[in-house]
CSV table of C-alpha atoms in Angstrom, one decimal:
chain,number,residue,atom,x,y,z
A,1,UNK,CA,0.0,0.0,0.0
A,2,UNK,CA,2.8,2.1,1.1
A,3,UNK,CA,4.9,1.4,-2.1
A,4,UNK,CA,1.7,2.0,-4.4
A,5,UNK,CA,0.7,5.2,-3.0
A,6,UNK,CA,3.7,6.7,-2.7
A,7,UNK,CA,5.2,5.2,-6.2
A,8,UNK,CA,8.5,4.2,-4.3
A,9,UNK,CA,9.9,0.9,-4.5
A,10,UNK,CA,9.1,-2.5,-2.1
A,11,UNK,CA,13.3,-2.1,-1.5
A,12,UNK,CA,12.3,1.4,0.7
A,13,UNK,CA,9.5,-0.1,2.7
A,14,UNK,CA,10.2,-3.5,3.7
A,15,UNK,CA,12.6,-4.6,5.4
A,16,UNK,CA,13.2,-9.0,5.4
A,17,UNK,CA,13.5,-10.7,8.4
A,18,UNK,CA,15.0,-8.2,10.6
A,19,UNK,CA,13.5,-8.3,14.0
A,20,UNK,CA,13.2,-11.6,16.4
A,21,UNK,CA,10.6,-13.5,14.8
A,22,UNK,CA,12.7,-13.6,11.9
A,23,UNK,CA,9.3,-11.8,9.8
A,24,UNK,CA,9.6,-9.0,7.7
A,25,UNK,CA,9.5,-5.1,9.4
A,26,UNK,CA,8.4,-2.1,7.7
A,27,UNK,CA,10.4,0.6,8.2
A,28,UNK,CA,9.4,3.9,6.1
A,29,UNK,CA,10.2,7.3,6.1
A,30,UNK,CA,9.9,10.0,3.6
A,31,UNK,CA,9.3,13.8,2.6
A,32,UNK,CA,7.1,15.1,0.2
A,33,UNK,CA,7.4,18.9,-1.7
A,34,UNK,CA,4.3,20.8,-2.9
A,35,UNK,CA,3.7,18.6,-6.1
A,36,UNK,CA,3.6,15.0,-3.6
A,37,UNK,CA,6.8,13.5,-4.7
A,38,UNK,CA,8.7,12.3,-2.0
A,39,UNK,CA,12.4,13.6,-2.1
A,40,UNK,CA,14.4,11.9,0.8
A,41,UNK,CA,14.1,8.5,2.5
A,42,UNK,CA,15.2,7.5,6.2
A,43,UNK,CA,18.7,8.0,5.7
A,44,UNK,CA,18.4,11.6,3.9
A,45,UNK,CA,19.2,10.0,0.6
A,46,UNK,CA,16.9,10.7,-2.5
A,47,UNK,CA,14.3,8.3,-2.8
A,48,UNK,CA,13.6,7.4,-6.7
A,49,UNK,CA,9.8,7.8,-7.8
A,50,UNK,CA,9.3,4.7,-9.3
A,51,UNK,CA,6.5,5.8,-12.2
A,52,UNK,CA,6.0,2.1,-13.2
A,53,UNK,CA,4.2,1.9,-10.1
A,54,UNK,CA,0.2,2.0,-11.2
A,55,UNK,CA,-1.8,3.3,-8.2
A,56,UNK,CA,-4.4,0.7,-10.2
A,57,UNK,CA,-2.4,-2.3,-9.2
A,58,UNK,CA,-4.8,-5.2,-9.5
A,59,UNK,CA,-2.7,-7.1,-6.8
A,60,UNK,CA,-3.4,-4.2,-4.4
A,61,UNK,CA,-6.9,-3.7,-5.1
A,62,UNK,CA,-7.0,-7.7,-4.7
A,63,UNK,CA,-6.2,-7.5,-1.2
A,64,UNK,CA,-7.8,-4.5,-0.1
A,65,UNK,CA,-11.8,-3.5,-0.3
A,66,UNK,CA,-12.2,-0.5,-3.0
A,67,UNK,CA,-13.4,1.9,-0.3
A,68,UNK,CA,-10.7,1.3,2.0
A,69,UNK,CA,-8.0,1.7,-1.2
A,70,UNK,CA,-9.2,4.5,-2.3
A,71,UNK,CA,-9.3,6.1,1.3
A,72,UNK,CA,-5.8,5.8,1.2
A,73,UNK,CA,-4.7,6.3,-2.6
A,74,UNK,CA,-6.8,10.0,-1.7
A,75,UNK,CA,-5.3,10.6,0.9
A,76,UNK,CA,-2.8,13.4,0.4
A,77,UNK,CA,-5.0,15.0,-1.6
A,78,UNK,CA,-6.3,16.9,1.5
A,79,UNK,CA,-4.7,19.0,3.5
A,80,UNK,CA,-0.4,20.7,3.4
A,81,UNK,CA,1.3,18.0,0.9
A,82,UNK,CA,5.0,19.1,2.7
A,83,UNK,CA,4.8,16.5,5.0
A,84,UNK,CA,6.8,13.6,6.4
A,85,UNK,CA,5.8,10.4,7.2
A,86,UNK,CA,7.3,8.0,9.1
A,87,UNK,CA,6.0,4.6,9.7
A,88,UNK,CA,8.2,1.7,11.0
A,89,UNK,CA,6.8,-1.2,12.6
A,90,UNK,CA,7.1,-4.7,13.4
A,91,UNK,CA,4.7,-7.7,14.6
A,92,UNK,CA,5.2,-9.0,17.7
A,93,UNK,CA,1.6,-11.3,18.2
A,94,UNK,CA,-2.4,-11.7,17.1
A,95,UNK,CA,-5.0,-13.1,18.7
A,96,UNK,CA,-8.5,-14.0,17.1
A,97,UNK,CA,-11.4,-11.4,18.1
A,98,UNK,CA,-14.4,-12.7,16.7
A,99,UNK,CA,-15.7,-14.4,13.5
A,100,UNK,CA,-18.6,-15.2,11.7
A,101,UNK,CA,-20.5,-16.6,8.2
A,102,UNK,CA,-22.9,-14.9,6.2
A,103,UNK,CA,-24.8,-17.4,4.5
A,104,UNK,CA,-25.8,-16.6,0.5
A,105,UNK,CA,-24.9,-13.6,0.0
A,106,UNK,CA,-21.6,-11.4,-1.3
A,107,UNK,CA,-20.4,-7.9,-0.5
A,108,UNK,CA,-20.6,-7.6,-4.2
A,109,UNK,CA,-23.8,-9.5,-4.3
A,110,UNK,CA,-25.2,-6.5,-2.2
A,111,UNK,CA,-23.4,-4.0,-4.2
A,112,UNK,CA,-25.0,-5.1,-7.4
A,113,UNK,CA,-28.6,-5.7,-5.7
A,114,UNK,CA,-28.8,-3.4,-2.4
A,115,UNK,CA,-31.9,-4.6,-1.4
A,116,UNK,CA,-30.4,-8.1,-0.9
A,117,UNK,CA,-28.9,-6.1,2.5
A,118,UNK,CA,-32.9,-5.9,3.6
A,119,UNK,CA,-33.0,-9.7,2.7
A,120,UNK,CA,-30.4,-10.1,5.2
A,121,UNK,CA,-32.2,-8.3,8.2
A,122,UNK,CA,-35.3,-10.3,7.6
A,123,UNK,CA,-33.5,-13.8,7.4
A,124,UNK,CA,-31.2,-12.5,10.9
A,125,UNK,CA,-34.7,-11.7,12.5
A,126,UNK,CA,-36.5,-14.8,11.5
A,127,UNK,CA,-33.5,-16.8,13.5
A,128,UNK,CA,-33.8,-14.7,16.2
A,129,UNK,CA,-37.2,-15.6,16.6
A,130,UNK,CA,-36.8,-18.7,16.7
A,131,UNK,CA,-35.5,-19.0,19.7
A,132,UNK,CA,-38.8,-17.3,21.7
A,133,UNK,CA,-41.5,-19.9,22.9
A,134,UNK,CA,-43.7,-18.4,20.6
A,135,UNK,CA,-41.7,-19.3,17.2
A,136,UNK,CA,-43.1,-20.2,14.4
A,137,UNK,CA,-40.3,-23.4,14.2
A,138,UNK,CA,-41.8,-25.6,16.1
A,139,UNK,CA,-39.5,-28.6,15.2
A,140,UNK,CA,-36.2,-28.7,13.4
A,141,UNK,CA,-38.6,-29.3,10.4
A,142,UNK,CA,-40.0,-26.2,9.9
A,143,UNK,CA,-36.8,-24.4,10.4
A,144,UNK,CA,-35.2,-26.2,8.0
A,145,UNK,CA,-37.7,-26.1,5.4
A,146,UNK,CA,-37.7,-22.2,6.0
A,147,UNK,CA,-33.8,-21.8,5.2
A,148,UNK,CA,-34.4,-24.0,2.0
A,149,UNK,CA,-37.2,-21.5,0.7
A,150,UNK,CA,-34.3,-19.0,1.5
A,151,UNK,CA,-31.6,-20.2,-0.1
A,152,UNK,CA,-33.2,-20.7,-3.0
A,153,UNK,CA,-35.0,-17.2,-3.1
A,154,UNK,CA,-31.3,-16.0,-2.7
A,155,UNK,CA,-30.0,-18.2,-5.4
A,156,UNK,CA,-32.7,-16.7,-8.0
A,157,UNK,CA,-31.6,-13.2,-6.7
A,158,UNK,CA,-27.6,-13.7,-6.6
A,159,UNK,CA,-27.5,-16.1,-9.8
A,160,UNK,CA,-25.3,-18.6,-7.8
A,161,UNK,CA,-25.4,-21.1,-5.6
A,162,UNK,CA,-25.3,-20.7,-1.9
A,163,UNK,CA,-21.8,-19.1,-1.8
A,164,UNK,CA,-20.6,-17.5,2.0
A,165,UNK,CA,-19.3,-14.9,3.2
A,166,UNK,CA,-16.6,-15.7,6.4
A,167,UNK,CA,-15.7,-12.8,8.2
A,168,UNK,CA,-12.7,-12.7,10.5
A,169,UNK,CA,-11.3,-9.8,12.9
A,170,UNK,CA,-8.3,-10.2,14.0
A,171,UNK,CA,-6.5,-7.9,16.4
A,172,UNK,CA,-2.4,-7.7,15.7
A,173,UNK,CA,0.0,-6.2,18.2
A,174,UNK,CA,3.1,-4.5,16.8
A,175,UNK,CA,5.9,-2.2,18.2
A,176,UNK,CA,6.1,0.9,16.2
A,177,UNK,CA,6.9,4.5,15.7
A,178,UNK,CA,4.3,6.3,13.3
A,179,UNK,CA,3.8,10.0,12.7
A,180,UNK,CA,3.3,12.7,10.3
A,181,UNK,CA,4.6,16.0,10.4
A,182,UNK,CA,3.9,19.3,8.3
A,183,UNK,CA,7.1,20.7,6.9
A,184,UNK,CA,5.3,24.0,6.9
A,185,UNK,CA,4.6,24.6,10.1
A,186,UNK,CA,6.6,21.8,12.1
A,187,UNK,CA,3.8,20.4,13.8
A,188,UNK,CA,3.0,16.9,13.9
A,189,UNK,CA,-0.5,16.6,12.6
A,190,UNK,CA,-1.1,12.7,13.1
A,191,UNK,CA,0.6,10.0,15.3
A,192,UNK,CA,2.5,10.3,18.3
A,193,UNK,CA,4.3,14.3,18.5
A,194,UNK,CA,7.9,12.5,19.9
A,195,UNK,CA,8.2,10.3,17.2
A,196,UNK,CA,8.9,7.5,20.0
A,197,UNK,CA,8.3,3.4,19.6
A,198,UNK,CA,5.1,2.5,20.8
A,199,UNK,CA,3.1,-0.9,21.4
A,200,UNK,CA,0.3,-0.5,19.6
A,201,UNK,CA,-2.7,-2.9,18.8
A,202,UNK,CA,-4.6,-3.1,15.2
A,203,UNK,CA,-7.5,-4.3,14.5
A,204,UNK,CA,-8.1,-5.9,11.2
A,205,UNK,CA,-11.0,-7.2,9.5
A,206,UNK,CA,-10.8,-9.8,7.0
A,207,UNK,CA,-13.5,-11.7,4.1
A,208,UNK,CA,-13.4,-14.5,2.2
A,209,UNK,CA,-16.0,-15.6,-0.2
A,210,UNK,CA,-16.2,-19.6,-0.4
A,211,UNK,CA,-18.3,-21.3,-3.0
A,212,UNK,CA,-19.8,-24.6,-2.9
A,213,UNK,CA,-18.2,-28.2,-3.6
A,214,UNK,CA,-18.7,-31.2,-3.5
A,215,UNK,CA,-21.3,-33.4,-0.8
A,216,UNK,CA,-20.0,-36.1,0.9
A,217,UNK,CA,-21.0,-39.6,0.7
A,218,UNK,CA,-22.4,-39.9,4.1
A,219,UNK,CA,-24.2,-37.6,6.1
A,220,UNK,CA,-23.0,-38.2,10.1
A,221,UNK,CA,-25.2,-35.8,11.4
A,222,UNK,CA,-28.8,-33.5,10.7
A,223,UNK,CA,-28.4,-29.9,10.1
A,224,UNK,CA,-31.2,-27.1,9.3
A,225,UNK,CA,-29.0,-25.3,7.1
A,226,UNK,CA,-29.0,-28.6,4.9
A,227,UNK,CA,-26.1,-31.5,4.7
A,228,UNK,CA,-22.4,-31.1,5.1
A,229,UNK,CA,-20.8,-29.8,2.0
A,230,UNK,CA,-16.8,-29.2,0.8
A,231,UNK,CA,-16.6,-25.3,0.6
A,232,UNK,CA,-13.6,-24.2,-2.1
A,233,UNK,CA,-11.9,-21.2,-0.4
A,234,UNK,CA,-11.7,-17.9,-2.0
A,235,UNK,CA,-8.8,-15.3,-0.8
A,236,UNK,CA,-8.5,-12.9,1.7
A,237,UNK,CA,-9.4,-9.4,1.7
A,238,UNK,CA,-8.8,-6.9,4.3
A,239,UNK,CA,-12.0,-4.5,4.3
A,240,UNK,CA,-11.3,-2.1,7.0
A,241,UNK,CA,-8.5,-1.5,9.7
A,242,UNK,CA,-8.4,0.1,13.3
A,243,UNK,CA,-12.5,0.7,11.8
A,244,UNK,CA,-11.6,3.9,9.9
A,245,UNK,CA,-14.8,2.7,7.8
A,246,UNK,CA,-16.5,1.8,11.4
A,247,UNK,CA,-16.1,-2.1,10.3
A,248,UNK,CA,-17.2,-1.5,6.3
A,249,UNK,CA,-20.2,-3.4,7.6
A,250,UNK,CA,-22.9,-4.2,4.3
A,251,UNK,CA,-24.4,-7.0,6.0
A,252,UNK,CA,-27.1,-5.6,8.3
């Protein structure tokens, strides 16, 4: 991300296996002049703007959700563009926060169709109902015959069949130093104003779309949402961070 919005090279950001762990570190410092181009790296050499850098890279907008991408690739555009930015940082740990499937349905599903996010609600409230004395499930029956009429109302709507949604946060724990200060005015306007190392914990949000494979050849046990499938995995795509986008939530 670094390397794509600034147009320098991966050789200026990352550093391979230089802390403990033996995992890569990024450490990243530059200064921009009025037109955005940065002029000096760490060690007050000239850093080469590397113009066969597309801020269009398909491998970053691969990993990344487009509003998060293109919170960043705008980000300079607001705001004194004499600036430095310093950024170096290392993992140390992670540990899983929570996690959790959306059945049917696509970010890009909802994109497309937006009223498939209504869908959603409905189908969320009708499980939450049946858990009240008063459901209309009154045997594992009727509940699952209600998620087949939904999965295939949701196949007629989203023209495929039964993928998922998993979506993981995960929080990671890194030492760093991060700041940004105007040249102008010598103020730091974001990060920490002594430009000291920090622990700091991110929060990241991941999705994965997986599509369906194949069923097994025995069924070991009865479930409402239908039998036991192979799910083929999709990749990974970080959708929000630290929730700038307050979790880039399109699911309820």
């Amino acid at each position: 991300l670094i390397s794509g919005r600034f147009r320098v090279s991966m050789d200026a950001v990352v550093k391979e296996g230089e802390n403990d762990s033996g995992s890569s570190t990024i450490d990243f410092e530059m200064n921009m002049d009025d037109s955005g181009v940065s002029i000096s790296s760490t060690e007050g050499e000239e850093l080469e703007v590397d113009v066969s850098i597309n801020e269009n890279n398909e491998l970053l907008r691969g990993m990344l959700d487009e509003k998060l991408y293109d919170l960043y690739m705008g980000a300079s555009e607001f705001g004194s563009k004499q600036m430095q930015v310093k950024l170096s940082t290392r993992p140390v740990g992670w540990r899983l926060v929570s996690g959790c499937v959306i059945p049917f349905v696509t970010r890009e599903d909802v994109k497309r169709k937006p009223k498939l996010r209504g869908a959603l609600r409905d189908l969320q409230d009708q499980f939450r109902s049946s858990t009240n004395p008063d459901s209309p499930f009154q045997s594992a029956s009727d509940l699952g015959g209600f998620m087949n009429d939904a999965r295939q109302w949701f196949q007629a709507e989203t023209g495929h069949n039964e993928w998922r949604t998993i979506v993981m946060q995960i929080a990671i724990n890194c030492v760093e130093t991060f700041y940004v200060r105007d040249l102008k005015t010598n103020t730091i306007i974001q990060g920490n104003e002594h430009g000291v190392e920090q622990e700091v914990t991110h929060l990241v949000r991941f999705e994965m779309v997986t599509t369906e494979g194949g069923k097994p050849d025995k069924i070991p046990f009865f479930s409402p949402l239908g039998p036991p499938e192979t799910r083929i995995l999709g990749s990974w795509q970080i959708t929000d961070w630290d929730d700038l986008l307050d979790g880039n939530v399109w699911y309820k």
